[in-house]
PDB file of C-alpha atoms and ligand atoms in Angstrom:
ATOM      1  CA  MET A   1      -7.735  -3.311  19.000  1.00 80.00           C
ATOM      2  CA  TYR A   2      -4.798  -0.356  18.435  1.00 88.00           C
ATOM      3  CA  ASP A   3      -3.624  -3.341  21.578  1.00 92.00           C
ATOM      4  CA  LYS A   4      -3.257  -6.167  19.157  1.00 94.00           C
ATOM      5  CA  ILE A   5      -2.336  -4.459  16.334  1.00 95.00           C
ATOM      6  CA  LEU A   6       0.649  -3.234  17.884  1.00 96.00           C
ATOM      7  CA  GLU A   7       1.401  -6.560  19.261  1.00 97.00           C
ATOM      8  CA  THR A   8       0.619  -8.290  15.799  1.00 97.00           C
ATOM      9  CA  ALA A   9       3.198  -5.225  14.262  1.00 97.00           C
ATOM     10  CA  ALA A  10       5.684  -5.843  17.389  1.00 97.00           C
ATOM     11  CA  TRP A  11       5.387 -10.384  16.132  1.00 97.00           C
ATOM     12  CA  LEU A  12       5.714  -9.513  12.395  1.00 97.00           C
ATOM     13  CA  LYS A  13       8.487  -7.093  13.571  1.00 96.00           C
ATOM     14  CA  GLU A  14      10.736  -9.634  15.184  1.00 96.00           C
ATOM     15  CA  ARG A  15      10.816 -12.267  11.715  1.00 95.00           C
ATOM     16  CA  MET A  16      10.654  -9.993   9.694  1.00 94.00           C
ATOM     17  CA  PRO A  17      13.763 -10.475   6.905  1.00 92.00           C
ATOM     18  CA  ASN A  18      13.322  -6.795   6.100  1.00 92.00           C
ATOM     19  CA  ALA A  19      12.234  -3.585   6.084  1.00 93.00           C
ATOM     20  CA  PRO A  20       9.019  -3.614   3.498  1.00 96.00           C
ATOM     21  CA  GLN A  21       7.975   0.214   2.550  1.00 96.00           C
ATOM     22  CA  THR A  22       5.961  -1.889  -0.614  1.00 97.00           C
ATOM     23  CA  ALA A  23       3.150  -4.056   0.487  1.00 97.00           C
ATOM     24  CA  ILE A  24       0.237  -6.006  -2.362  1.00 96.00           C
ATOM     25  CA  ILE A  25      -2.610  -7.300  -1.712  1.00 95.00           C
ATOM     26  CA  LEU A  26      -3.972 -10.181  -4.200  1.00 88.00           C
ATOM     27  CA  GLY A  27      -7.073 -10.999  -5.345  1.00 81.00           C
ATOM     28  CA  THR A  28      -9.116 -13.440  -6.210  1.00 69.00           C
ATOM     29  CA  GLY A  29      -7.614 -15.426  -9.252  1.00 60.00           C
ATOM     30  CA  LEU A  30      -4.830 -13.196  -8.854  1.00 68.00           C
ATOM     31  CA  GLY A  31      -2.826 -15.153  -6.553  1.00 72.00           C
ATOM     32  CA  HIS A  32       0.340 -15.706  -8.989  1.00 73.00           C
ATOM     33  CA  LEU A  33       1.636 -12.528  -8.776  1.00 83.00           C
ATOM     34  CA  ALA A  34       2.593 -14.099  -5.893  1.00 84.00           C
ATOM     35  CA  GLU A  35       5.231 -16.463  -7.896  1.00 85.00           C
ATOM     36  CA  ARG A  36       7.114 -13.149  -9.042  1.00 89.00           C
ATOM     37  CA  ILE A  37       7.392 -12.434  -5.740  1.00 92.00           C
ATOM     38  CA  GLU A  38      10.932 -13.764  -4.497  1.00 93.00           C
ATOM     39  CA  LYS A  39      10.140 -15.059  -1.414  1.00 93.00           C
ATOM     40  CA  ILE A  40      12.193 -14.828   2.071  1.00 95.00           C
ATOM     41  CA  LEU A  41       9.133 -16.031   4.381  1.00 96.00           C
ATOM     42  CA  ALA A  42       5.679 -16.481   3.955  1.00 94.00           C
ATOM     43  CA  ILE A  43       3.959 -16.864   7.501  1.00 95.00           C
ATOM     44  CA  PRO A  44       0.049 -18.943   6.726  1.00 92.00           C
ATOM     45  CA  TYR A  45      -2.686 -16.415   7.997  1.00 91.00           C
ATOM     46  CA  GLY A  46      -3.592 -19.311  11.075  1.00 89.00           C
ATOM     47  CA  ASP A  47       0.136 -18.476  12.575  1.00 92.00           C
ATOM     48  CA  ILE A  48       0.076 -14.852  13.470  1.00 94.00           C
ATOM     49  CA  PRO A  49      -1.156 -13.844  16.701  1.00 95.00           C
ATOM     50  CA  ASN A  50      -4.617 -11.357  15.694  1.00 94.00           C
ATOM     51  CA  PHE A  51      -5.436 -12.315  12.781  1.00 91.00           C
ATOM     52  CA  PRO A  52      -8.255 -13.419  11.082  1.00 87.00           C
ATOM     53  CA  VAL A  53      -8.372 -16.581   8.615  1.00 70.00           C
ATOM     54  CA  SER A  54      -8.811 -16.252   4.840  1.00 59.00           C
ATOM     55  CA  THR A  55     -12.207 -18.926   4.352  1.00 59.00           C
ATOM     56  CA  VAL A  56     -12.752 -18.310   0.432  1.00 53.00           C
ATOM     57  CA  GLU A  57     -11.969 -21.118  -1.802  1.00 54.00           C
ATOM     58  CA  GLY A  58      -8.517 -19.255  -4.466  1.00 47.00           C
ATOM     59  CA  HIS A  59      -7.159 -18.483  -1.026  1.00 51.00           C
ATOM     60  CA  HIS A  60      -4.296 -19.069   0.421  1.00 58.00           C
ATOM     61  CA  GLY A  61      -4.091 -16.686   4.100  1.00 86.00           C
ATOM     62  CA  GLN A  62      -0.530 -15.836   3.940  1.00 90.00           C
ATOM     63  CA  LEU A  63       1.922 -13.540   4.465  1.00 93.00           C
ATOM     64  CA  LEU A  64       4.453 -13.124   1.859  1.00 94.00           C
ATOM     65  CA  PHE A  65       7.752 -11.313   2.472  1.00 96.00           C
ATOM     66  CA  GLY A  66      10.077 -11.155  -0.379  1.00 96.00           C
ATOM     67  CA  ARG A  67      11.159  -9.116  -2.912  1.00 96.00           C
ATOM     68  CA  LEU A  68      10.028  -7.348  -6.518  1.00 95.00           C
ATOM     69  CA  GLY A  69      10.858  -5.042  -8.465  1.00 93.00           C
ATOM     70  CA  GLY A  70      14.763  -4.824  -6.742  1.00 94.00           C
ATOM     71  CA  LYS A  71      12.397  -3.938  -3.947  1.00 95.00           C
ATOM     72  CA  ASP A  72      12.136  -5.414  -0.374  1.00 97.00           C
ATOM     73  CA  ILE A  73       8.294  -5.894  -0.340  1.00 97.00           C
ATOM     74  CA  MET A  74       6.120  -7.592   2.119  1.00 97.00           C
ATOM     75  CA  ALA A  75       2.380  -8.619   0.117  1.00 95.00           C
ATOM     76  CA  MET A  76      -0.888 -10.223   0.891  1.00 93.00           C
ATOM     77  CA  GLU A  77      -2.038 -13.562  -0.312  1.00 89.00           C
ATOM     78  CA  GLY A  78      -5.545 -13.524  -0.006  1.00 86.00           C
ATOM     79  CA  ARG A  79      -7.972 -11.337   2.473  1.00 89.00           C
ATOM     80  CA  PHE A  80     -11.084 -11.177   4.294  1.00 91.00           C
ATOM     81  CA  HIS A  81     -13.853  -9.980   2.696  1.00 92.00           C
ATOM     82  CA  TYR A  82     -17.123  -8.341   4.426  1.00 94.00           C
ATOM     83  CA  TYR A  83     -19.385 -10.720   3.046  1.00 93.00           C
ATOM     84  CA  GLU A  84     -17.177 -14.099   5.205  1.00 90.00           C
ATOM     85  CA  GLY A  85     -18.531 -12.871   8.034  1.00 91.00           C
ATOM     86  CA  TYR A  86     -15.452 -10.543   9.643  1.00 93.00           C
ATOM     87  CA  SER A  87     -16.163  -7.212  10.981  1.00 94.00           C
ATOM     88  CA  MET A  88     -14.805  -4.036   9.006  1.00 96.00           C
ATOM     89  CA  LYS A  89     -12.507  -3.619  11.991  1.00 95.00           C
ATOM     90  CA  GLU A  90     -10.955  -7.241  11.103  1.00 94.00           C
ATOM     91  CA  VAL A  91     -10.604  -6.489   7.558  1.00 95.00           C
ATOM     92  CA  THR A  92      -8.994  -3.653   7.947  1.00 97.00           C
ATOM     93  CA  PHE A  93      -6.241  -4.482   9.956  1.00 97.00           C
ATOM     94  CA  PRO A  94      -3.272  -5.915   8.248  1.00 97.00           C
ATOM     95  CA  ILE A  95      -3.532  -2.944   6.314  1.00 98.00           C
ATOM     96  CA  ARG A  96      -3.202  -1.282  10.406  1.00 97.00           C
ATOM     97  CA  VAL A  97      -0.407  -3.977  11.072  1.00 97.00           C
ATOM     98  CA  MET A  98       0.971  -2.946   7.265  1.00 98.00           C
ATOM     99  CA  TYR A  99       1.279   1.046   8.637  1.00 98.00           C
ATOM    100  CA  GLU A 100       3.010   0.474  12.194  1.00 97.00           C
ATOM    101  CA  LEU A 101       5.484  -1.780  10.194  1.00 97.00           C
ATOM    102  CA  GLY A 102       5.947   1.077   8.006  1.00 97.00           C
ATOM    103  CA  ILE A 103       4.375   1.079   4.700  1.00 98.00           C
ATOM    104  CA  GLN A 104       4.183   3.522   2.124  1.00 97.00           C
ATOM    105  CA  THR A 105       2.640   2.454  -0.772  1.00 98.00           C
ATOM    106  CA  LEU A 106      -0.482   0.404  -1.364  1.00 97.00           C
ATOM    107  CA  PHE A 107      -1.064  -2.047  -4.227  1.00 96.00           C
ATOM    108  CA  VAL A 108      -4.716  -3.439  -4.461  1.00 95.00           C
ATOM    109  CA  SER A 109      -5.697  -6.234  -6.739  1.00 93.00           C
ATOM    110  CA  ASN A 110      -9.524  -7.662  -7.294  1.00 94.00           C
ATOM    111  CA  ALA A 111     -11.604  -9.018  -9.938  1.00 92.00           C
ATOM    112  CA  ALA A 112     -14.963  -6.708 -10.663  1.00 95.00           C
ATOM    113  CA  GLY A 113     -17.866  -6.551 -12.528  1.00 95.00           C
ATOM    114  CA  GLY A 114     -17.893  -4.325 -15.799  1.00 96.00           C
ATOM    115  CA  THR A 115     -20.968  -1.814 -15.544  1.00 96.00           C
ATOM    116  CA  ASN A 116     -19.254   0.609 -18.161  1.00 96.00           C
ATOM    117  CA  PRO A 117     -20.765  -0.834 -21.962  1.00 94.00           C
ATOM    118  CA  SER A 118     -17.516  -0.578 -23.065  1.00 95.00           C
ATOM    119  CA  PHE A 119     -15.484  -2.758 -21.035  1.00 96.00           C
ATOM    120  CA  ARG A 120     -14.721  -6.390 -21.748  1.00 91.00           C
ATOM    121  CA  ILE A 121     -14.146  -9.220 -20.320  1.00 91.00           C
ATOM    122  CA  GLY A 122     -10.085  -9.246 -19.056  1.00 91.00           C
ATOM    123  CA  ASP A 123      -9.711  -6.093 -19.485  1.00 94.00           C
ATOM    124  CA  ILE A 124      -7.521  -4.455 -16.468  1.00 95.00           C
ATOM    125  CA  MET A 125      -9.375  -1.332 -15.193  1.00 97.00           C
ATOM    126  CA  ILE A 126      -6.962   0.960 -13.273  1.00 97.00           C
ATOM    127  CA  ILE A 127      -8.862   2.347 -10.273  1.00 98.00           C
ATOM    128  CA  THR A 128      -8.880   5.856 -10.703  1.00 98.00           C
ATOM    129  CA  ASP A 129     -11.423   6.027  -7.706  1.00 98.00           C
ATOM    130  CA  HIS A 130     -14.028   4.430  -5.222  1.00 98.00           C
ATOM    131  CA  ILE A 131     -17.730   4.549  -4.278  1.00 98.00           C
ATOM    132  CA  ASN A 132     -18.332   2.897  -1.136  1.00 98.00           C
ATOM    133  CA  PHE A 133     -21.431   0.992  -0.947  1.00 98.00           C
ATOM    134  CA  MET A 134     -20.988  -1.268   1.931  1.00 97.00           C
ATOM    135  CA  PRO A 135     -23.310  -1.000   5.127  1.00 96.00           C
ATOM    136  CA  GLU A 136     -20.177  -0.013   7.380  1.00 96.00           C
ATOM    137  CA  ASN A 137     -17.573   2.315   7.170  1.00 97.00           C
ATOM    138  CA  PRO A 138     -14.069   0.839   8.494  1.00 97.00           C
ATOM    139  CA  LEU A 139     -13.699   3.762  10.647  1.00 97.00           C
ATOM    140  CA  HIS A 140     -17.319   4.175  12.817  1.00 97.00           C
ATOM    141  CA  GLY A 141     -15.821   4.163  16.000  1.00 95.00           C
ATOM    142  CA  PRO A 142     -13.485   5.257  18.279  1.00 94.00           C
ATOM    143  CA  ASN A 143     -10.497   6.905  16.033  1.00 95.00           C
ATOM    144  CA  ILE A 144      -7.919   5.723  15.880  1.00 93.00           C
ATOM    145  CA  PRO A 145      -4.562   8.608  16.165  1.00 90.00           C
ATOM    146  CA  THR A 146      -3.074   6.679  12.482  1.00 92.00           C
ATOM    147  CA  GLY A 147      -5.456  10.302  10.465  1.00 95.00           C
ATOM    148  CA  PRO A 148      -7.769  12.564  11.375  1.00 95.00           C
ATOM    149  CA  ARG A 149     -12.313  11.910  13.255  1.00 97.00           C
ATOM    150  CA  PHE A 150     -12.307  13.083   9.165  1.00 96.00           C
ATOM    151  CA  PRO A 151      -9.877  11.732   6.904  1.00 96.00           C
ATOM    152  CA  ASP A 152     -10.317  14.045   3.282  1.00 96.00           C
ATOM    153  CA  MET A 153     -10.669  11.530   0.465  1.00 97.00           C
ATOM    154  CA  SER A 154     -10.172  13.546  -2.728  1.00 97.00           C
ATOM    155  CA  GLU A 155      -7.276  11.713  -3.627  1.00 98.00           C
ATOM    156  CA  ALA A 156      -7.982   8.015  -3.145  1.00 98.00           C
ATOM    157  CA  TYR A 157      -5.605   6.720  -5.244  1.00 98.00           C
ATOM    158  CA  SER A 158      -2.463   8.321  -5.572  1.00 98.00           C
ATOM    159  CA  HIS A 159      -2.943  10.142  -9.299  1.00 98.00           C
ATOM    160  CA  GLU A 160       0.704  10.323 -10.083  1.00 97.00           C
ATOM    161  CA  LEU A 161       0.809   6.451  -9.535  1.00 98.00           C
ATOM    162  CA  VAL A 162      -1.880   6.316 -12.009  1.00 98.00           C
ATOM    163  CA  GLU A 163      -0.310   8.073 -13.800  1.00 97.00           C
ATOM    164  CA  LEU A 164       3.039   5.775 -14.079  1.00 97.00           C
ATOM    165  CA  ALA A 165       0.230   2.773 -14.852  1.00 97.00           C
ATOM    166  CA  ASP A 166      -0.591   4.509 -17.597  1.00 97.00           C
ATOM    167  CA  SER A 167       3.246   5.138 -19.328  1.00 97.00           C
ATOM    168  CA  ILE A 168       4.100   2.230 -17.752  1.00 97.00           C
ATOM    169  CA  ALA A 169       0.902   0.303 -19.993  1.00 97.00           C
ATOM    170  CA  ALA A 170       1.977   1.825 -22.809  1.00 97.00           C
ATOM    171  CA  GLU A 171       5.663   1.270 -23.022  1.00 96.00           C
ATOM    172  CA  LYS A 172       4.703  -2.733 -23.145  1.00 95.00           C
ATOM    173  CA  GLY A 173       1.103  -2.600 -25.400  1.00 96.00           C
ATOM    174  CA  ILE A 174      -1.037  -3.148 -22.639  1.00 95.00           C
ATOM    175  CA  GLU A 175      -4.553  -1.742 -22.991  1.00 95.00           C
ATOM    176  CA  VAL A 176      -5.731  -0.145 -19.603  1.00 97.00           C
ATOM    177  CA  LYS A 177      -8.710   1.303 -18.675  1.00 97.00           C
ATOM    178  CA  HIS A 178      -9.679   3.625 -15.741  1.00 98.00           C
ATOM    179  CA  GLY A 179     -13.045   3.949 -13.463  1.00 98.00           C
ATOM    180  CA  VAL A 180     -14.040   4.429 -10.753  1.00 98.00           C
ATOM    181  CA  TYR A 181     -14.749   1.197  -8.839  1.00 98.00           C
ATOM    182  CA  LEU A 182     -18.210   0.818  -6.771  1.00 98.00           C
ATOM    183  CA  GLY A 183     -17.537  -1.786  -3.272  1.00 98.00           C
ATOM    184  CA  THR A 184     -20.675  -3.855  -2.341  1.00 98.00           C
ATOM    185  CA  GLN A 185     -21.171  -5.832   0.605  1.00 96.00           C
ATOM    186  CA  GLY A 186     -21.684  -9.108  -1.785  1.00 92.00           C
ATOM    187  CA  PRO A 187     -21.381 -12.294  -1.556  1.00 95.00           C
ATOM    188  CA  THR A 188     -24.380 -11.901  -4.449  1.00 96.00           C
ATOM    189  CA  PHE A 189     -23.422 -11.126  -7.944  1.00 94.00           C
ATOM    190  CA  GLU A 190     -26.163  -7.851  -8.943  1.00 95.00           C
ATOM    191  CA  THR A 191     -28.894  -8.442 -10.742  1.00 94.00           C
ATOM    192  CA  PRO A 192     -29.455  -7.063 -13.609  1.00 93.00           C
ATOM    193  CA  SER A 193     -31.075  -3.802 -11.932  1.00 94.00           C
ATOM    194  CA  GLU A 194     -28.620  -3.826  -9.450  1.00 95.00           C
ATOM    195  CA  TYR A 195     -25.648  -3.937 -11.828  1.00 95.00           C
ATOM    196  CA  ARG A 196     -27.507  -0.481 -14.384  1.00 94.00           C
ATOM    197  CA  MET A 197     -28.225   1.355 -11.392  1.00 96.00           C
ATOM    198  CA  PHE A 198     -24.136   0.926 -10.213  1.00 97.00           C
ATOM    199  CA  GLY A 199     -23.113   1.743 -13.331  1.00 96.00           C
ATOM    200  CA  LEU A 200     -26.065   5.523 -13.852  1.00 97.00           C
ATOM    201  CA  LEU A 201     -24.693   5.631  -9.705  1.00 97.00           C
ATOM    202  CA  GLY A 202     -20.787   6.324 -11.199  1.00 98.00           C
ATOM    203  CA  GLY A 203     -19.321   2.678 -10.928  1.00 98.00           C
ATOM    204  CA  ASP A 204     -17.892   1.873 -13.886  1.00 98.00           C
ATOM    205  CA  ALA A 205     -16.746  -1.648 -12.276  1.00 98.00           C
ATOM    206  CA  VAL A 206     -18.575  -3.126  -9.593  1.00 98.00           C
ATOM    207  CA  GLY A 207     -16.830  -5.761  -6.270  1.00 97.00           C
ATOM    208  CA  MET A 208     -16.670  -7.226  -2.758  1.00 96.00           C
ATOM    209  CA  SER A 209     -12.981  -5.355  -1.558  1.00 96.00           C
ATOM    210  CA  THR A 210     -11.135  -3.884  -1.377  1.00 97.00           C
ATOM    211  CA  VAL A 211     -12.807   0.348  -0.805  1.00 98.00           C
ATOM    212  CA  PRO A 212     -12.481  -1.364   3.297  1.00 98.00           C
ATOM    213  CA  GLU A 213      -8.742  -1.551   2.379  1.00 98.00           C
ATOM    214  CA  VAL A 214      -7.734   1.691   1.086  1.00 98.00           C
ATOM    215  CA  ILE A 215     -10.200   4.042   3.669  1.00 98.00           C
ATOM    216  CA  VAL A 216      -7.695   2.527   6.391  1.00 98.00           C
ATOM    217  CA  ALA A 217      -4.743   2.794   4.389  1.00 98.00           C
ATOM    218  CA  ARG A 218      -5.820   6.916   3.690  1.00 98.00           C
ATOM    219  CA  HIS A 219      -6.578   6.521   7.174  1.00 98.00           C
ATOM    220  CA  CYS A 220      -2.906   6.296   7.635  1.00 96.00           C
ATOM    221  CA  GLY A 221      -1.351   7.979   4.840  1.00 97.00           C
ATOM    222  CA  ILE A 222      -0.604   5.204   2.521  1.00 98.00           C
ATOM    223  CA  ARG A 223      -0.437   5.505  -0.791  1.00 98.00           C
ATOM    224  CA  CYS A 224      -2.694   3.488  -2.478  1.00 98.00           C
ATOM    225  CA  PHE A 225      -2.919   1.930  -6.887  1.00 97.00           C
ATOM    226  CA  GLY A 226      -6.011  -0.148  -7.110  1.00 96.00           C
ATOM    227  CA  VAL A 227      -6.462  -2.333 -10.223  1.00 95.00           C
ATOM    228  CA  SER A 228      -9.475  -4.354 -10.992  1.00 95.00           C
ATOM    229  CA  ILE A 229      -9.520  -7.330 -13.451  1.00 93.00           C
ATOM    230  CA  ILE A 230     -12.808  -7.723 -15.935  1.00 94.00           C
ATOM    231  CA  THR A 231     -14.262 -11.337 -14.950  1.00 92.00           C
ATOM    232  CA  ASP A 232     -17.670 -10.517 -16.016  1.00 92.00           C
ATOM    233  CA  LEU A 233     -20.420  -8.265 -17.689  1.00 91.00           C
ATOM    234  CA  GLY A 234     -22.941  -6.309 -16.245  1.00 88.00           C
ATOM    235  CA  VAL A 235     -23.875  -4.353 -19.012  1.00 86.00           C
ATOM    236  CA  GLY A 236     -27.134  -4.016 -20.695  1.00 79.00           C
ATOM    237  CA  GLU A 237     -27.608  -7.478 -23.570  1.00 72.00           C
ATOM    238  CA  LYS A 238     -24.052  -8.706 -21.910  1.00 67.00           C
ATOM    239  CA  ILE A 239     -25.461 -10.123 -18.590  1.00 71.00           C
ATOM    240  CA  GLU A 240     -25.235 -13.400 -18.246  1.00 73.00           C
ATOM    241  CA  LYS A 241     -24.750 -15.987 -15.869  1.00 79.00           C
ATOM    242  CA  VAL A 242     -21.912 -15.125 -13.384  1.00 80.00           C
ATOM    243  CA  THR A 243     -19.635 -18.097 -10.812  1.00 83.00           C
ATOM    244  CA  HIS A 244     -16.960 -18.044  -9.064  1.00 81.00           C
ATOM    245  CA  GLU A 245     -14.914 -20.238 -10.750  1.00 82.00           C
ATOM    246  CA  ASP A 246     -15.731 -17.791 -14.291  1.00 80.00           C
ATOM    247  CA  VAL A 247     -14.062 -14.928 -11.572  1.00 79.00           C
ATOM    248  CA  GLN A 248     -11.155 -17.020 -11.638  1.00 81.00           C
ATOM    249  CA  LYS A 249     -10.661 -18.226 -14.939  1.00 79.00           C
ATOM    250  CA  ALA A 250     -10.867 -14.360 -16.166  1.00 79.00           C
ATOM    251  CA  ALA A 251      -8.670 -12.687 -14.136  1.00 81.00           C
ATOM    252  CA  ASN A 252      -6.547 -15.715 -14.490  1.00 82.00           C
ATOM    253  CA  ALA A 253      -5.792 -14.697 -18.050  1.00 83.00           C
ATOM    254  CA  ALA A 254      -5.959 -11.072 -17.316  1.00 86.00           C
ATOM    255  CA  GLN A 255      -2.888 -11.814 -14.385  1.00 87.00           C
ATOM    256  CA  PRO A 256       0.176 -11.669 -16.602  1.00 88.00           C
ATOM    257  CA  ARG A 257      -0.677  -8.615 -17.731  1.00 90.00           C
ATOM    258  CA  MET A 258      -1.317  -6.572 -14.954  1.00 90.00           C
ATOM    259  CA  ALA A 259       1.503  -8.699 -12.676  1.00 90.00           C
ATOM    260  CA  ALA A 260       4.086  -6.886 -16.060  1.00 91.00           C
ATOM    261  CA  ILE A 261       2.822  -3.539 -14.975  1.00 93.00           C
ATOM    262  CA  MET A 262       2.504  -4.345 -11.270  1.00 92.00           C
ATOM    263  CA  GLU A 263       5.951  -5.199 -11.094  1.00 93.00           C
ATOM    264  CA  GLU A 264       6.683  -2.465 -12.757  1.00 94.00           C
ATOM    265  CA  MET A 265       5.302   0.235 -10.722  1.00 95.00           C
ATOM    266  CA  ILE A 266       6.982  -1.260  -8.068  1.00 95.00           C
ATOM    267  CA  ARG A 267      10.510  -0.254  -9.311  1.00 95.00           C
ATOM    268  CA  ARG A 268      10.185   2.774  -9.940  1.00 94.00           C
ATOM    269  CA  SER A 269       8.203   3.581  -7.378  1.00 87.00           C
TER     270      SER A 269
HETATM  271  N1  HPA B 301     -20.321  -8.398  -9.050  1.00 86.53           N
HETATM  272  C1  HPA B 301     -19.315  -8.727  -7.560  1.00 86.53           C
HETATM  273  N2  HPA B 301     -18.341  -8.541  -7.482  1.00 86.53           N
HETATM  274  C2  HPA B 301     -17.942  -8.871  -8.317  1.00 86.53           C
HETATM  275  C3  HPA B 301     -18.255  -9.441  -9.815  1.00 86.53           C
HETATM  276  C4  HPA B 301     -19.500  -8.922 -10.208  1.00 86.53           C
HETATM  277  O1  HPA B 301     -20.167  -8.496 -11.255  1.00 86.53           O
HETATM  278  N3  HPA B 301     -17.756 -10.054 -10.177  1.00 86.53           N
HETATM  279  C5  HPA B 301     -15.875 -10.314  -9.643  1.00 86.53           C
HETATM  280  N4  HPA B 301     -16.619  -9.917  -8.093  1.00 86.53           N
END
């Protein structure tokens, strides 16, 4: 595994137009932040040795290199989900490659269902912590020597970056919520009882991504910042039928606000 990571990193290093220290993962319906990126190079995942290929509708599946917020950045337009059938090692492979390329800060976005009764559809939730409710930990197996066998998770999401996001949001007059993201394996959305359970367990929002990537990023010492767009609600009588299209639509509506915060954060971090 580690050999493949190094091989992919070496392949990308030969082609990279710049040396980014910041990476972004653009989640469902949030690919439009990519439009704000001054693109220098876009490489389809299928062209990158050892990279899994994204299959879900709404994901372009390419690695972007360019500039955003006055900084060199790289971005994953589309990510790999466990529910697609990838192993946790495959889901988090790009993060390991990012680390080898010199990434120090990771920005992650996703769409999620709100379990917090004060949330509304279209809210931006800054992730303050997560609960790994997926069936496997991506660090299962022999330890890759980027971090300790038993990594600390007391600050999975950088407190400093959360504060920065809050001040930028306040300056721009954008309302943001804070909350705990609970990651499930999917691909089912939750039953009403599951939403209730996840709320009781401490989740403010539930989704099918992000947790594996952040665990691996932290194992590599990469600072993480995450945002969920609340695309549907799993709260009491507010629970309605939800489709992938609904999720994409709600995510699209929120995306300019999220993009404005992310871009300014990259500029200042
Ligand atoms: N549950 C799980 N994942 C999701 C949801 C949800 O309600 N909305 C968007 N992604």
